[in-house]
Short mmCIF file of C-alpha atoms in Angstrom, two decimals:
data_model
loop_
_atom_site.label_atom_id
_atom_site.label_comp_id
_atom_site.label_asym_id
_atom_site.label_seq_id
_atom_site.Cartn_x
_atom_site.Cartn_y
_atom_site.Cartn_z
CA PHE A 257 -145.88 -101.41 116.89
CA PHE A 258 -143.22 -100.04 114.55
CA LEU A 259 -142.50 -96.57 113.28
CA ALA A 260 -140.68 -96.28 109.96
CA CYS A 261 -137.69 -93.91 109.85
CA HIS A 262 -136.42 -92.01 106.82
CA LYS A 263 -133.66 -94.53 106.00
CA GLY A 264 -136.02 -97.50 105.91
CA ALA A 265 -134.98 -98.86 109.33
CA SER A 266 -137.77 -99.39 111.85
CA LYS A 267 -137.72 -98.36 115.48
CA MET A 268 -139.81 -99.56 118.45
CA VAL A 269 -142.18 -96.99 119.94
CA GLN A 270 -143.83 -97.26 123.33
CA ARG A 271 -147.59 -97.82 123.32
CA LEU A 272 -149.70 -95.51 125.39
CA THR A 273 -152.99 -96.25 127.12
CA TYR A 274 -155.44 -93.90 128.81
CA ARG A 275 -155.12 -93.78 132.60
CA ARG A 276 -158.82 -93.25 133.28
CA ARG A 277 -161.90 -95.28 132.38
CA HIS A 278 -162.83 -93.00 129.52
CA ALA A 279 -161.88 -94.40 126.14
CA TYR A 280 -163.33 -91.76 123.83
CA HIS A 281 -161.16 -89.24 122.00
CA ASN A 282 -163.24 -86.12 122.55
CA LYS A 283 -163.20 -82.67 124.19
CA SER A 284 -163.46 -83.99 127.73
CA ASN A 285 -160.57 -86.44 127.30
CA LYS A 286 -157.67 -84.26 126.11
CA THR A 287 -154.17 -85.53 126.85
CA ARG A 288 -150.50 -84.66 126.41
CA ILE A 289 -147.63 -87.11 126.10
CA VAL A 290 -145.08 -86.55 128.87
CA LYS A 291 -141.82 -88.34 129.59
CA THR A 292 -141.44 -89.36 133.25
CA PRO A 293 -138.11 -89.24 135.13
CA GLY A 294 -137.95 -93.03 134.67
CA GLY A 295 -137.93 -92.57 130.89
CA LYS A 296 -141.49 -93.85 130.30
CA LEU A 297 -143.97 -92.02 128.10
CA VAL A 298 -147.35 -91.48 129.76
CA TYR A 299 -150.54 -89.56 129.07
CA GLN A 300 -151.13 -86.46 131.19
CA TYR A 301 -154.69 -85.16 131.20
CA VAL A 302 -155.25 -81.54 130.19
CA LYS A 303 -158.06 -79.55 131.81
CA LYS A 304 -160.50 -77.67 129.61
CA GLN A 305 -159.84 -73.99 128.95
CA ALA A 306 -162.44 -71.99 130.85
CA SER A 307 -164.51 -69.37 129.08
CA PRO A 308 -163.86 -65.79 130.20
CA THR A 309 -166.14 -64.07 132.72
CA VAL A 310 -168.52 -61.75 130.88
CA CYS A 311 -170.72 -58.84 131.90
CA GLY A 312 -174.34 -59.81 132.52
CA VAL A 313 -175.70 -56.74 130.71
CA SER A 314 -173.33 -55.85 127.88
CA GLY A 315 -171.70 -59.26 127.35
CA ALA A 316 -168.22 -57.67 127.40
CA ARG A 317 -165.30 -59.63 128.86
CA LEU A 318 -164.46 -58.62 132.43
CA ASN A 319 -160.85 -57.57 132.94
CA GLY A 320 -158.88 -58.54 136.02
CA LEU A 321 -160.46 -61.96 136.52
CA PRO A 322 -158.55 -65.13 135.63
CA ARG A 323 -160.10 -67.76 133.38
CA ARG A 324 -161.10 -70.40 135.88
CA ARG A 325 -163.48 -73.36 135.80
CA ALA A 326 -166.47 -73.02 138.12
CA THR A 327 -165.24 -75.89 140.29
CA ASP A 328 -161.89 -74.14 140.80
CA LEU A 329 -163.62 -70.92 141.86
CA ARG A 330 -165.90 -72.76 144.27
CA CYS A 331 -163.11 -74.48 146.16
CA LYS A 332 -161.42 -72.94 149.19
CA ASN A 333 -157.87 -72.62 147.83
CA VAL A 334 -158.81 -69.59 145.69
CA SER A 335 -159.12 -66.51 147.92
CA ARG A 336 -161.96 -64.01 147.55
CA LYS A 337 -159.67 -61.27 146.21
CA ASN A 338 -158.80 -63.50 143.25
CA LYS A 339 -162.47 -64.09 142.40
CA THR A 340 -163.81 -60.53 142.39
CA ILE A 341 -163.01 -56.94 141.54
CA HIS A 342 -163.27 -54.44 144.42
CA ARG A 343 -165.99 -52.21 143.04
CA ALA A 344 -169.80 -52.08 143.13
CA TYR A 345 -171.02 -55.07 141.06
CA GLY A 346 -167.36 -56.13 140.70
CA GLY A 347 -167.00 -59.43 138.88
CA HIS A 348 -170.58 -59.25 137.56
CA LEU A 349 -170.93 -56.03 135.55
CA SER A 350 -168.39 -54.18 133.44
CA HIS A 351 -167.08 -50.77 134.51
CA ALA A 352 -168.90 -49.04 131.65
CA VAL A 353 -172.30 -50.44 132.68
CA VAL A 354 -171.74 -49.49 136.35
CA ARG A 355 -170.68 -45.97 135.31
CA GLU A 356 -173.75 -45.62 133.08
CA ARG A 357 -176.03 -46.71 135.96
CA ILE A 358 -174.44 -44.22 138.36
CA VAL A 359 -174.74 -41.36 135.84
CA ARG A 360 -178.35 -42.28 135.05
CA ALA A 361 -179.28 -42.36 138.76
CA PHE A 362 -177.58 -38.99 139.28
CA LEU A 363 -179.41 -37.40 136.32
CA ILE A 364 -182.78 -38.75 137.50
CA GLU A 365 -182.19 -37.22 140.95
CA GLU A 366 -181.18 -33.90 139.35
CA GLN A 367 -184.35 -33.97 137.25
CA LYS A 368 -186.49 -34.48 140.38
CA ILE A 369 -184.82 -31.47 142.04
CA VAL A 370 -185.39 -29.30 138.94
CA LYS A 371 -189.08 -30.31 138.84
CA LYS A 372 -189.46 -29.43 142.53
CA VAL A 373 -187.80 -26.00 142.00
CA LEU A 374 -190.04 -25.23 138.98
CA LYS A 375 -193.11 -26.22 140.97
CA LEU A 376 -192.12 -23.86 143.80
CA GLN A 377 -191.49 -21.03 141.31
CA LYS A 378 -194.96 -21.52 139.75
CA ALA A 379 -196.52 -21.51 143.21
CA LYS A 380 -194.71 -18.19 144.03
CA GLU A 381 -195.87 -16.66 140.71
CA ARG A 382 -199.48 -17.67 141.43
CA ALA A 383 -199.26 -16.22 144.93
CA ALA A 384 -197.82 -12.98 143.56
CA ALA A 385 -200.57 -12.79 140.88
CA LYS A 386 -203.31 -13.01 143.54
#
């Protein structure tokens, strides 16, 4: 296998073969050419880039979490603090969605209190009218 140089001379180039039993040149078989300390050229397999973690409600990307493959997250050598965010629904919902839920719950509770107060005032007015 020869590679032609600019001056017309040819130079020998080392042939490379895949190291695994997967002969197809596709997404799951990405490689880099690396020179070993012995001077040989070999293929080094490149892992797929993981998709970012996204919020289940808004679909926004979650900050503070590394892009990791599911198998890497499942294994024991990644500690829990590197998989989650220390907040309610951390690592599942974005901060904006959590904030919105908290505010909504607070406003609903306030509304219930206001309704109860108005009901008591009406009852007092009726009692005073009688």
